[in-house]
Short mmCIF file of C-alpha atoms and ligand atoms in Angstrom, two decimals:
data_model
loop_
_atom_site.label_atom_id
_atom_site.label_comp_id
_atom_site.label_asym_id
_atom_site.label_seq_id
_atom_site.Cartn_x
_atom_site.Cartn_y
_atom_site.Cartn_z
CA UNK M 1 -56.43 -175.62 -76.85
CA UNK M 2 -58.71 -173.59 -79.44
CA UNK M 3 -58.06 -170.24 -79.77
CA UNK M 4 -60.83 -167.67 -79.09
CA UNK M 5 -59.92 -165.84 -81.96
CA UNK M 6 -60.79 -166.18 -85.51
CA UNK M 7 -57.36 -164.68 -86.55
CA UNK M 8 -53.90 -164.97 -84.78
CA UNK M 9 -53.71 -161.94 -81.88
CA UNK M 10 -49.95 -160.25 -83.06
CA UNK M 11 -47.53 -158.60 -80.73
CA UNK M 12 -48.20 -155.94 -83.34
CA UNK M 13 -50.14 -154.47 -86.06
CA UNK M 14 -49.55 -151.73 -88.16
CA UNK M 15 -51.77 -148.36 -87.48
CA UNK M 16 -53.01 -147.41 -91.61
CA UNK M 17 -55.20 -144.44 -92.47
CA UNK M 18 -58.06 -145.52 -94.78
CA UNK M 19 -56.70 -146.14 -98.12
CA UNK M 20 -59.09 -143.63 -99.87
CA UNK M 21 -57.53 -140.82 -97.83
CA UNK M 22 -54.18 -142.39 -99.68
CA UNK M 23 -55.53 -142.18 -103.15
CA UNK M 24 -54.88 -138.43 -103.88
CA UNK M 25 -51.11 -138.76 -102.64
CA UNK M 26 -50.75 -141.32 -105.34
CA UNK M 27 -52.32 -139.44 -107.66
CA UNK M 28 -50.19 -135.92 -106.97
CA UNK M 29 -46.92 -138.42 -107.20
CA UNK M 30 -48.27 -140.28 -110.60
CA UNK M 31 -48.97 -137.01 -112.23
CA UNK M 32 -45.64 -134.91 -111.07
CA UNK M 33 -43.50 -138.73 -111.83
CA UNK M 34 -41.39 -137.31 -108.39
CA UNK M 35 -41.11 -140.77 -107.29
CA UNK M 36 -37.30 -140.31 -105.02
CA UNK M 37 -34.44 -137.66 -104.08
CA UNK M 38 -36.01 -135.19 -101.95
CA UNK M 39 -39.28 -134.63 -103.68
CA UNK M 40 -42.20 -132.63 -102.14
CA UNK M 41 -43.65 -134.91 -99.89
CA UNK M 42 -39.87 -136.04 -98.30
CA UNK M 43 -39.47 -132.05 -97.90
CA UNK M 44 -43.05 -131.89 -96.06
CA UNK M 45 -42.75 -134.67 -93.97
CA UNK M 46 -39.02 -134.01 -92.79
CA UNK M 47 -40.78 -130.00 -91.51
CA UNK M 48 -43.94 -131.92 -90.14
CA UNK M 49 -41.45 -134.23 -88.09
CA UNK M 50 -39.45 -131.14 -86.71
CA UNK M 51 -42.80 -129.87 -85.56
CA UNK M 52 -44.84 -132.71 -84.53
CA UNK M 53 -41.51 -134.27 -82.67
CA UNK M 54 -40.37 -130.61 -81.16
CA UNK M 55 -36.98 -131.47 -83.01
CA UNK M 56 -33.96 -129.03 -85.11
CA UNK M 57 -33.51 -131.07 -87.83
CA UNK M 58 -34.93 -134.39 -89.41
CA UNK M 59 -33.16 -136.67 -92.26
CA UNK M 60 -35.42 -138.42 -93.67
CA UNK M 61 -34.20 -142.32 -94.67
CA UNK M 62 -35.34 -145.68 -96.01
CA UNK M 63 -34.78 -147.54 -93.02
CA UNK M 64 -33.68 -147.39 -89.46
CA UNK M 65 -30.58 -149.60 -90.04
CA UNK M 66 -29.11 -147.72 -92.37
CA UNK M 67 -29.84 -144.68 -90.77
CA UNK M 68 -27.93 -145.66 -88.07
CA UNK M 69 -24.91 -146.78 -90.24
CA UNK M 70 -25.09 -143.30 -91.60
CA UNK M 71 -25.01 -141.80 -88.41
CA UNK M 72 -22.06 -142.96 -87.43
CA UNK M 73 -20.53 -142.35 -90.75
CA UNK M 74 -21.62 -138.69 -89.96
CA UNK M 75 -19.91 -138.48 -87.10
CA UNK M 76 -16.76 -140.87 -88.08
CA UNK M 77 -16.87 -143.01 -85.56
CA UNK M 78 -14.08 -145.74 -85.64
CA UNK M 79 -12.78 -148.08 -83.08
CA UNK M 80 -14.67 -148.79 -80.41
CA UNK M 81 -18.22 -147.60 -79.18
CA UNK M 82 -19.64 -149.17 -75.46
CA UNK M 83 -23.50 -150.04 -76.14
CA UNK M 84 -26.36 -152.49 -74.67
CA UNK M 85 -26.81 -156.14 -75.75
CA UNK M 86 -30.18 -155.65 -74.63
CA UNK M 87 -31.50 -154.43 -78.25
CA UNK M 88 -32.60 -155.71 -81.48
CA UNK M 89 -29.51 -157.12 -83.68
CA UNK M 90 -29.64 -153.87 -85.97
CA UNK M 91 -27.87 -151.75 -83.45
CA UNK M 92 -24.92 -153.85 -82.80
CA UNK M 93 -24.66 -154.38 -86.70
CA UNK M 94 -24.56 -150.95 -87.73
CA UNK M 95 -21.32 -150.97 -85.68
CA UNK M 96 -19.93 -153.94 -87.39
CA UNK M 97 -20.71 -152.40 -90.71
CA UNK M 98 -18.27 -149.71 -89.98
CA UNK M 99 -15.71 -151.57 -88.84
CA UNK M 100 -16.66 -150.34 -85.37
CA UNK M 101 -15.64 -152.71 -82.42
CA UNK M 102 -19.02 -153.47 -80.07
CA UNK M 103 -18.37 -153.14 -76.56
CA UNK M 104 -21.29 -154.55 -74.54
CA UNK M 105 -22.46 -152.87 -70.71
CA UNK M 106 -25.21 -154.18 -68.95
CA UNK M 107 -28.51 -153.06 -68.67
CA UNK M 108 -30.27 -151.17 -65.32
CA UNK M 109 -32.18 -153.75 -64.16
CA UNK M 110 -35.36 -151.52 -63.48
CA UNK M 111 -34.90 -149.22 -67.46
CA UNK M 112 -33.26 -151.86 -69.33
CA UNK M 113 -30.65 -149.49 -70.62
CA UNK M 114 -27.67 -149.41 -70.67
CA UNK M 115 -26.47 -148.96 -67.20
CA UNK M 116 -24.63 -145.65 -66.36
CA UNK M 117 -22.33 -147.04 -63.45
CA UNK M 118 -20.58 -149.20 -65.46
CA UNK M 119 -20.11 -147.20 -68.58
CA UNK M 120 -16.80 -145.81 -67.42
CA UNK M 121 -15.25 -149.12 -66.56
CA UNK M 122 -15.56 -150.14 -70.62
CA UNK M 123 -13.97 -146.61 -71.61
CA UNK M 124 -10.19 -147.42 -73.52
CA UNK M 125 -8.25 -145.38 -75.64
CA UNK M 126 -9.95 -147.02 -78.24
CA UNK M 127 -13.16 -145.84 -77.39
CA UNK M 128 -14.62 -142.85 -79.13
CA UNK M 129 -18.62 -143.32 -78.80
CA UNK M 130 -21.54 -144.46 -77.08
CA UNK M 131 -24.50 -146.11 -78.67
CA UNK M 132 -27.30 -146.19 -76.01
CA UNK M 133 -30.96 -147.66 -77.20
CA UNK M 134 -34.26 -146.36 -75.19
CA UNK M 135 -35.11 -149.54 -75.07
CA UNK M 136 -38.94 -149.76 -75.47
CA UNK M 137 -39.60 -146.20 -75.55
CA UNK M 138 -38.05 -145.61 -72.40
CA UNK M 139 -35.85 -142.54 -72.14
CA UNK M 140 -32.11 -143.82 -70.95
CA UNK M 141 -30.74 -141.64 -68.23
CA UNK M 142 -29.46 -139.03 -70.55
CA UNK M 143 -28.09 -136.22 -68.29
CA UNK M 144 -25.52 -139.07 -66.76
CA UNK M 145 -24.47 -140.37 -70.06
CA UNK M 146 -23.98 -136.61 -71.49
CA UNK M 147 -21.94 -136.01 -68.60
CA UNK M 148 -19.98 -139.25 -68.78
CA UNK M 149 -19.47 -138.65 -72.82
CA UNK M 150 -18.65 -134.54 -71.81
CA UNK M 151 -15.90 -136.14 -69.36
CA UNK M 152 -14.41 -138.19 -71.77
CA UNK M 153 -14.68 -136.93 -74.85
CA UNK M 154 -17.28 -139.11 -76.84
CA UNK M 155 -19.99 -138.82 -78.72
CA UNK M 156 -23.25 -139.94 -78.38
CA UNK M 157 -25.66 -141.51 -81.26
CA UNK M 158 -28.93 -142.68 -79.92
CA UNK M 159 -30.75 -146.09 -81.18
CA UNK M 160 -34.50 -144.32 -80.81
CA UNK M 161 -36.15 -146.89 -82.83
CA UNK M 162 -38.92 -147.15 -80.56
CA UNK M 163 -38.81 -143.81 -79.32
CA UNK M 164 -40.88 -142.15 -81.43
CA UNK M 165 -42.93 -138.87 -79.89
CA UNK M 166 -41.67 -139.87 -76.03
CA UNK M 167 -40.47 -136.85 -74.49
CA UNK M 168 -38.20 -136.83 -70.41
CA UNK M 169 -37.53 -134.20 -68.28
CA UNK M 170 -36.39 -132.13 -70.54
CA UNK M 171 -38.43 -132.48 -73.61
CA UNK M 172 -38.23 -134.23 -76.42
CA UNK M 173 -35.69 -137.31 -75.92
CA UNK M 174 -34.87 -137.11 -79.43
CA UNK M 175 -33.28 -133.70 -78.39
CA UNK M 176 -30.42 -135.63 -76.45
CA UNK M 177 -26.89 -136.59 -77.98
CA UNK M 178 -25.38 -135.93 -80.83
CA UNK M 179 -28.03 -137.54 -83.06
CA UNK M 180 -30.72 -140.10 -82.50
CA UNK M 181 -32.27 -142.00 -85.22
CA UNK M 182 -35.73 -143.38 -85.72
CA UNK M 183 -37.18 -146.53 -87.24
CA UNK M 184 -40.56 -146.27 -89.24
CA UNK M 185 -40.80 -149.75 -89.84
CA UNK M 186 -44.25 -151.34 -89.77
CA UNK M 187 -43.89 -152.51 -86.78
CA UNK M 188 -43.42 -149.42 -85.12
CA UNK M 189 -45.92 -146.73 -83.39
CA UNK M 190 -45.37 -144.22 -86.11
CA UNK M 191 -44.53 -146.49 -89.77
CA UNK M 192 -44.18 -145.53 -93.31
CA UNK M 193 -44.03 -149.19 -94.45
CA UNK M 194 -40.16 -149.06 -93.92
CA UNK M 195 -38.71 -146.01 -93.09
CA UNK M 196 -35.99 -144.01 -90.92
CA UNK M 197 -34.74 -140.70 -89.83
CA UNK M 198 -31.58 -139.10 -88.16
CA UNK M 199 -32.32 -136.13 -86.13
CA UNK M 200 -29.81 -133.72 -85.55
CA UNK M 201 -29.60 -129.83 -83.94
CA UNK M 202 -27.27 -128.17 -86.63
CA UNK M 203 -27.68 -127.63 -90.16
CA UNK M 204 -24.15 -128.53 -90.89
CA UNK M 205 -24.84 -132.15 -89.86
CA UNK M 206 -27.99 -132.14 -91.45
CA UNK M 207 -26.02 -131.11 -94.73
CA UNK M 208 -23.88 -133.65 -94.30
CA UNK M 209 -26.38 -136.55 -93.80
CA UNK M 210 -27.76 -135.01 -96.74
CA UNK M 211 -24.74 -135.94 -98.67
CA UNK M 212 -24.08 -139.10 -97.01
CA UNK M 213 -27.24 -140.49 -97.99
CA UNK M 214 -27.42 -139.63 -101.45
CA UNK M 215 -23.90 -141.63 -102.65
CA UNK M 216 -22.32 -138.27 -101.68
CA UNK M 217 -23.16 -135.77 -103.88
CA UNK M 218 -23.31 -132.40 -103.52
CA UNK M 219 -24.36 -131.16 -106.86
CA UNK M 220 -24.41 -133.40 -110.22
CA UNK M 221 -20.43 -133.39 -110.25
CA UNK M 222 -18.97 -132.75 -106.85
CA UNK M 223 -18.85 -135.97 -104.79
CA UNK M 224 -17.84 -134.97 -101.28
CA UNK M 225 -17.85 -138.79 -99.10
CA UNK M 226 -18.10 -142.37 -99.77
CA UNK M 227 -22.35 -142.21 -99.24
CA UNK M 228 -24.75 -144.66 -99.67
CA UNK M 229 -28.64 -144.70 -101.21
CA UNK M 230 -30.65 -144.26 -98.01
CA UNK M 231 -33.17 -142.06 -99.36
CA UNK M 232 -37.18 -142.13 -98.54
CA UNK M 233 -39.07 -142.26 -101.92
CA UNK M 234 -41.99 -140.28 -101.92
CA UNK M 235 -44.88 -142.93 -101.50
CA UNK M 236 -43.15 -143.27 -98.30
CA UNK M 237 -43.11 -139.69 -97.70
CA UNK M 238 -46.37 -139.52 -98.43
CA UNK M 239 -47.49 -142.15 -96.03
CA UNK M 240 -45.78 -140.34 -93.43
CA UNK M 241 -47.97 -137.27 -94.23
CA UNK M 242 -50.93 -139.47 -93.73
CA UNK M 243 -49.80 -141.18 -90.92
CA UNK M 244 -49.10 -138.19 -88.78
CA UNK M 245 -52.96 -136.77 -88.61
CA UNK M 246 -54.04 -140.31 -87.19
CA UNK M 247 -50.68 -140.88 -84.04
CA UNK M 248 -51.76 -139.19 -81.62
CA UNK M 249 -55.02 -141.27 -82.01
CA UNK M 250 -52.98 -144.41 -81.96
CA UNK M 251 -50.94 -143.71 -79.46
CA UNK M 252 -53.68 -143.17 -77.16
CA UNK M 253 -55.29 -146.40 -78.06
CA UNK M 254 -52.04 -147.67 -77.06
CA UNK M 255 -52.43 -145.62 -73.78
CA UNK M 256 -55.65 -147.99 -73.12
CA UNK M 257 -54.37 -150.99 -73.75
CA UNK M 258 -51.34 -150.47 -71.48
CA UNK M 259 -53.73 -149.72 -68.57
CA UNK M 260 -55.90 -152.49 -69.00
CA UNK M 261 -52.86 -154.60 -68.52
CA UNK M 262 -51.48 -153.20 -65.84
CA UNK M 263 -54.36 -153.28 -63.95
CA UNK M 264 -55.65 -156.96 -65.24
CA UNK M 265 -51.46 -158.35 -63.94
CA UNK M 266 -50.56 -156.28 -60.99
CA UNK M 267 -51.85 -158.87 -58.48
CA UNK M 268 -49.80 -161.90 -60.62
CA UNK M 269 -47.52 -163.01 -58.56
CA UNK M 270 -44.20 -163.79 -60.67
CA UNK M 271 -44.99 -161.31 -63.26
CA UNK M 272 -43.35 -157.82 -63.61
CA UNK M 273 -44.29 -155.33 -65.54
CA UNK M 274 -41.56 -152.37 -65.92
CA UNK M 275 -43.01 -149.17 -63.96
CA UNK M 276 -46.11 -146.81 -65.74
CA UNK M 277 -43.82 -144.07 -67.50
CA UNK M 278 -43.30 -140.77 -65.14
CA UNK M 279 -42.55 -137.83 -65.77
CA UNK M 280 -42.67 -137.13 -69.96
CA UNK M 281 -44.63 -138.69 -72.76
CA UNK M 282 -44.37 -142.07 -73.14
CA UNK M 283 -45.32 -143.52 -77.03
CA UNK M 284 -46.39 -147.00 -75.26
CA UNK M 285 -44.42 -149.04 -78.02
CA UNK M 286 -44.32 -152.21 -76.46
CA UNK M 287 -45.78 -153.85 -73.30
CA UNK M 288 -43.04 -156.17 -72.00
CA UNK M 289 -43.44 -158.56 -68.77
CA UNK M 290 -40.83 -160.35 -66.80
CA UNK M 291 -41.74 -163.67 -65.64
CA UNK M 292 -39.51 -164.79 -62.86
CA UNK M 293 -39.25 -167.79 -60.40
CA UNK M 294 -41.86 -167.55 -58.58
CA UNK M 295 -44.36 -167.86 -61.16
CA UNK M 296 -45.86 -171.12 -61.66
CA UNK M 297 -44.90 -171.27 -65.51
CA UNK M 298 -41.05 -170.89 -66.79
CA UNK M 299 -41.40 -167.95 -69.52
CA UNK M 300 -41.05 -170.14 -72.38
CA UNK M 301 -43.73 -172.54 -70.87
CA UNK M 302 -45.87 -169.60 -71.02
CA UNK M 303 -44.58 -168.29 -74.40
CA UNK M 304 -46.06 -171.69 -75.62
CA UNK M 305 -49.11 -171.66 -74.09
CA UNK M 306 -50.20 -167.91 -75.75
CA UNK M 307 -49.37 -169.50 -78.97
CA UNK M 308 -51.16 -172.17 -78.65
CA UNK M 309 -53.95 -170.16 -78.08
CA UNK M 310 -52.81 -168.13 -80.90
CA UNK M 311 -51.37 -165.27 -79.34
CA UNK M 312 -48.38 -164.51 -81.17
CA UNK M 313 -46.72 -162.51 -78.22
CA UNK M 314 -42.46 -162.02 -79.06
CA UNK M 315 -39.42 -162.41 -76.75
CA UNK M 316 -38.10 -158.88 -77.24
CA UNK M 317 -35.06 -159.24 -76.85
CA UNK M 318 -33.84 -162.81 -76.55
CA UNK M 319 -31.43 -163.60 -77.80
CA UNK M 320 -29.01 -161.20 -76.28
CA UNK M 321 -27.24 -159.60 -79.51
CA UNK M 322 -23.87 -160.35 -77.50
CA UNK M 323 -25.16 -164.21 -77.69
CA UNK M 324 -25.41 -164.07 -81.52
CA UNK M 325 -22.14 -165.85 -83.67
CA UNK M 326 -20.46 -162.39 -84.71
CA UNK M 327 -20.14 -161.30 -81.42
CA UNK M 328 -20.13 -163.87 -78.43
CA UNK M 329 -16.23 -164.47 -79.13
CA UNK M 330 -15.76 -160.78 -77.69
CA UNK M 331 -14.78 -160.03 -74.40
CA UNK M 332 -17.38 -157.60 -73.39
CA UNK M 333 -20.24 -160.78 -74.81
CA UNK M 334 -18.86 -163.11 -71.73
CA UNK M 335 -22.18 -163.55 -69.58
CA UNK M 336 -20.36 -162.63 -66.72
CA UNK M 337 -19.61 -159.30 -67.73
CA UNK M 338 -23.45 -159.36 -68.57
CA UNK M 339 -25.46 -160.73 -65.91
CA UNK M 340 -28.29 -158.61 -65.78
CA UNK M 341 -28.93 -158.48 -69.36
CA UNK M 342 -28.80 -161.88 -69.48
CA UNK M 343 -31.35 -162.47 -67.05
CA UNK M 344 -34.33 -160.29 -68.56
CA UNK M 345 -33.48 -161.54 -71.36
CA UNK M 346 -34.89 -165.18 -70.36
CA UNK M 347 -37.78 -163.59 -68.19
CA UNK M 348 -38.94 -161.05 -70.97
CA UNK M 349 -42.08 -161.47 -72.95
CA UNK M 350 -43.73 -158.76 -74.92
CA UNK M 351 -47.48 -158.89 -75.39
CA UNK M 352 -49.68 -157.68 -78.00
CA UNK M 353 -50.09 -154.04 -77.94
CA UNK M 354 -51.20 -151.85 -81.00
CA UNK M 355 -54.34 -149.29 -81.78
CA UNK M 356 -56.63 -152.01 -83.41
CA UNK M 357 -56.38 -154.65 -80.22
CA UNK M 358 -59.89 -155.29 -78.31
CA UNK M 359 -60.75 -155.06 -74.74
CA UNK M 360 -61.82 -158.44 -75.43
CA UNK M 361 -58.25 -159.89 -76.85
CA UNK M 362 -56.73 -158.03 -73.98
CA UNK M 363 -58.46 -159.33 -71.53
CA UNK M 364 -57.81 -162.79 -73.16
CA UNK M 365 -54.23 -162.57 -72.90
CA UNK M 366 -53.53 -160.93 -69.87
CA UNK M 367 -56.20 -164.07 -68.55
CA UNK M 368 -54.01 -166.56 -70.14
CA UNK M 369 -51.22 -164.87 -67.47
CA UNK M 370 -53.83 -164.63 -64.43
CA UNK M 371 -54.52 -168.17 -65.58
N1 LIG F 1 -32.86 -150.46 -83.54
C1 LIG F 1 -33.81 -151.02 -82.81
C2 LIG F 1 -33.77 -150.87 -81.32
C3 LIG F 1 -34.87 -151.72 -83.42
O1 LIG F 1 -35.84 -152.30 -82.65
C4 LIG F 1 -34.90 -151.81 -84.82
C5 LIG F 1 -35.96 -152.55 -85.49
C6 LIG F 1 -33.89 -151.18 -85.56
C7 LIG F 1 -32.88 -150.51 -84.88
C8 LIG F 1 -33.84 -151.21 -87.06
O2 LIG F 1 -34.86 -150.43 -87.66
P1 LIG F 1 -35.38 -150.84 -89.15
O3 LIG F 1 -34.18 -150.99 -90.02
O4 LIG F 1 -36.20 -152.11 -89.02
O5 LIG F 1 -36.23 -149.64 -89.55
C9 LIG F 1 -39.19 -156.43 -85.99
C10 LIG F 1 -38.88 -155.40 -87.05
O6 LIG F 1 -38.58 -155.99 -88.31
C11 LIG F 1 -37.79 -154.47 -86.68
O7 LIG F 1 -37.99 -153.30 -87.45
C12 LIG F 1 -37.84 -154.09 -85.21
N2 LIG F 1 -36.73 -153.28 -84.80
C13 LIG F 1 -37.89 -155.33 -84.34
C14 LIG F 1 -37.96 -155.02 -82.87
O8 LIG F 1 -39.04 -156.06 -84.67
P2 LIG F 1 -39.38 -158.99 -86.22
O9 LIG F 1 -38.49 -159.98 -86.89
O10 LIG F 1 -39.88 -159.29 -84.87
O11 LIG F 1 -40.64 -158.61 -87.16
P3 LIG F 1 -41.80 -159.51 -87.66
O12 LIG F 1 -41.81 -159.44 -89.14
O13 LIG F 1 -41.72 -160.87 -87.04
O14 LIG F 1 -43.07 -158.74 -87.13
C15 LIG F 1 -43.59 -158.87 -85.83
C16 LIG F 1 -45.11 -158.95 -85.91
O15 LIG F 1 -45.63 -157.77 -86.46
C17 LIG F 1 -45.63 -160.06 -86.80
O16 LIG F 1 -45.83 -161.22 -86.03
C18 LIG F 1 -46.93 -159.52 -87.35
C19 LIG F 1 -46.74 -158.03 -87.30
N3 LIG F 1 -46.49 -157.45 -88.62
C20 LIG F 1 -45.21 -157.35 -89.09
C21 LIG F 1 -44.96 -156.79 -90.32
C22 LIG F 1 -43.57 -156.67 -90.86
C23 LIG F 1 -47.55 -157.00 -89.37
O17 LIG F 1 -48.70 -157.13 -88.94
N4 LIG F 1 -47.32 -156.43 -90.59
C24 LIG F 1 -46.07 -156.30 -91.10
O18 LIG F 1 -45.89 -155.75 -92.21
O19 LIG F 1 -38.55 -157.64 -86.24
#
């Protein structure tokens, strides 16, 4: 079938403030030749985080991924650390990088987090973390797995990659744990190109991400860890500046688009979408549906048919992570140990959703689904 549409629809674009508003950034980093290491506009945008996000502290990084490695290098996490297979790849590899066994729990079938019941049934000896995910902006149940890591002993790094700006019960969800880190990658509601940040709620682990990501050093001769280059450069910083005065703008184009898609599906029968957000802020990152038995397609039957129609829509996240080479040879990877996660992930489609999308390319997909 011909597509409606000129130009492919995406599952995502990337918000951008006009690129005159950019120009004088460029031209404050060209003349003070600040181009890395914790230059003006990385110190600006790490305070403008802490206020726009209601957070302590924010470390500002060059990606997600290797914010995450750091954070558990902060931390010193070893052996093993319980987390969802229901995520994308990064957050099981930032394990592996550390030499950190993954130990996969399934998902709550209604959040698609990590499920709290069964948490304490992968706890060993061994086990000295958890790595939850709010998996599409959707706060986990935090006040069970605090008390579950309080019980035991464990710490608790969240994946917030999507999470960006979504606040629960109790404020900001980047406020929960130990430390949560964010991904700014252009495919995300807040980006600055690539990008990351830990956020943490002391200054002593701030100082020490500090170190970690800047090969360790303290001053030009003291070396105090092993750390790695995971600094922001300042065009990124400065992005980030210029970013900020357009989200909430975006976000509540997002808002739209969510609603007109809820409304256009709720009568499809064989489609779920997961409940409106409650209580909190959501950030409306992703619009995910579940297309089960009942409907006349199979999911990847209807995968196919958006892109024929040039709807590149994603199946976020299929593969499980547990399915991929590296891990499926574990234990926790069996599918029966996984059942759940395995399911959504062979029901789970995410549609387009970003600030630029049309009423009219909305209405076009979700009619596609109505068929
Ligand atoms: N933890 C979680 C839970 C994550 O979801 C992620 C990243 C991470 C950790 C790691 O954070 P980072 O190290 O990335 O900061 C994308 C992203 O590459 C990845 O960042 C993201 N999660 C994941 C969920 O999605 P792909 O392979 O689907 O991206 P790609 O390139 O196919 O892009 C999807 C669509 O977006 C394209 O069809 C078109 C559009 N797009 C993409 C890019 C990169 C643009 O319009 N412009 C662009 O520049 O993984």
């Amino acid at each position: 079938m011909i597509s409606p549409f000129k130009d492919p629809v995406y599952v995502t674009r990337p918000f951008l403030p006009p690129l005159e508003e950019f120009i004088p950034y460029l031209q404050q980093i060209w003349n003070s030749k600040q181009l890395t290491n914790n230059g003006p506009f990385h110190q600006q945008l790490e305070q403008a985080l802490c206020d726009y996000l209601g957070v302590k502290h924010v470390a500002l990084f060059t990606n997600g991924t290797v914010a995450l490695i750091t954070a558990l290098q902060t931390l010193r996490i070893a052996g093993e650390v319980i987390t969802t297979p229901y995520s994308f790849v990064a957050t099981a590899h930032s394990l592996l990088w550390n030499g950190i066994k993954p130990v996969f729990v399934d998902i709550d079938p209604v959040t698609l987090n990590l499920d709290p019941d069964r948490i304490e049934a992968a706890i060993t000896p061994q086990t000295t973390a958890i790595m939850p995910v709010h998996c599409y902006g959707r706060p986990c149940d935090v006040d069970r797995i605090e008390k579950i890591a309080d019980n035991y002993g464990l710490k608790v790094i969240y994946d917030a990659a999507h999470a960006f700006g979504v606040k629960c019960h109790n404020g900001s969800v980047l406020n929960n744990g130990d430390l949560s880190v964010l991904s700014f990658h252009a495919t995300k509601v807040f980006n600055t190109f690539e990008g990351g940040a830990i956020v943490c709620h002391d200054a002593k682990a701030k100082q020490r991400i500090d170190h970690l990501k800047n090969f360790g050093f303290v001053d030009d001769v003291t070396v105090v860890a092993p750390g790695i280059n995971g600094k922001m450069s300042e065009f990124n910083a400065a992005l980030g500046l210029l970013q900020l005065k357009g989200i909430d703008a975006a976000i509540q184009k997002r808002q739209a688009v969510d609603t007109r898609y809820r409304k256009a599906l709720s009568a499809v029968k064989g489609v779920r979408c997961l409940p409106p957000p409650g209580e909190g802020v959501s950030n409306y990152a992703y619009f995910p549906i579940l297309v089960q038995p009942d409907y006349p397609l199979s999911r990847d039957a209807l995968y196919q048919k958006m892109l024929d129609q040039g709807i590149i829509a994603r199946r976020y996240f299929y593969p499980l992570i547990s399915d991929f080479p590296m891990y499926r040879g574990m234990p926790s990877a069996a599918h029966a140990n996984l059942p759940v996660a395995k399911q959504v992930a062979e029901q789970v489609i995410c549609l387009p959703i970003h600030p630029a999308l049309s009423n009219e390319q909305v209405d076009s997909v979700a009619g596609i689904i109505v068929g």
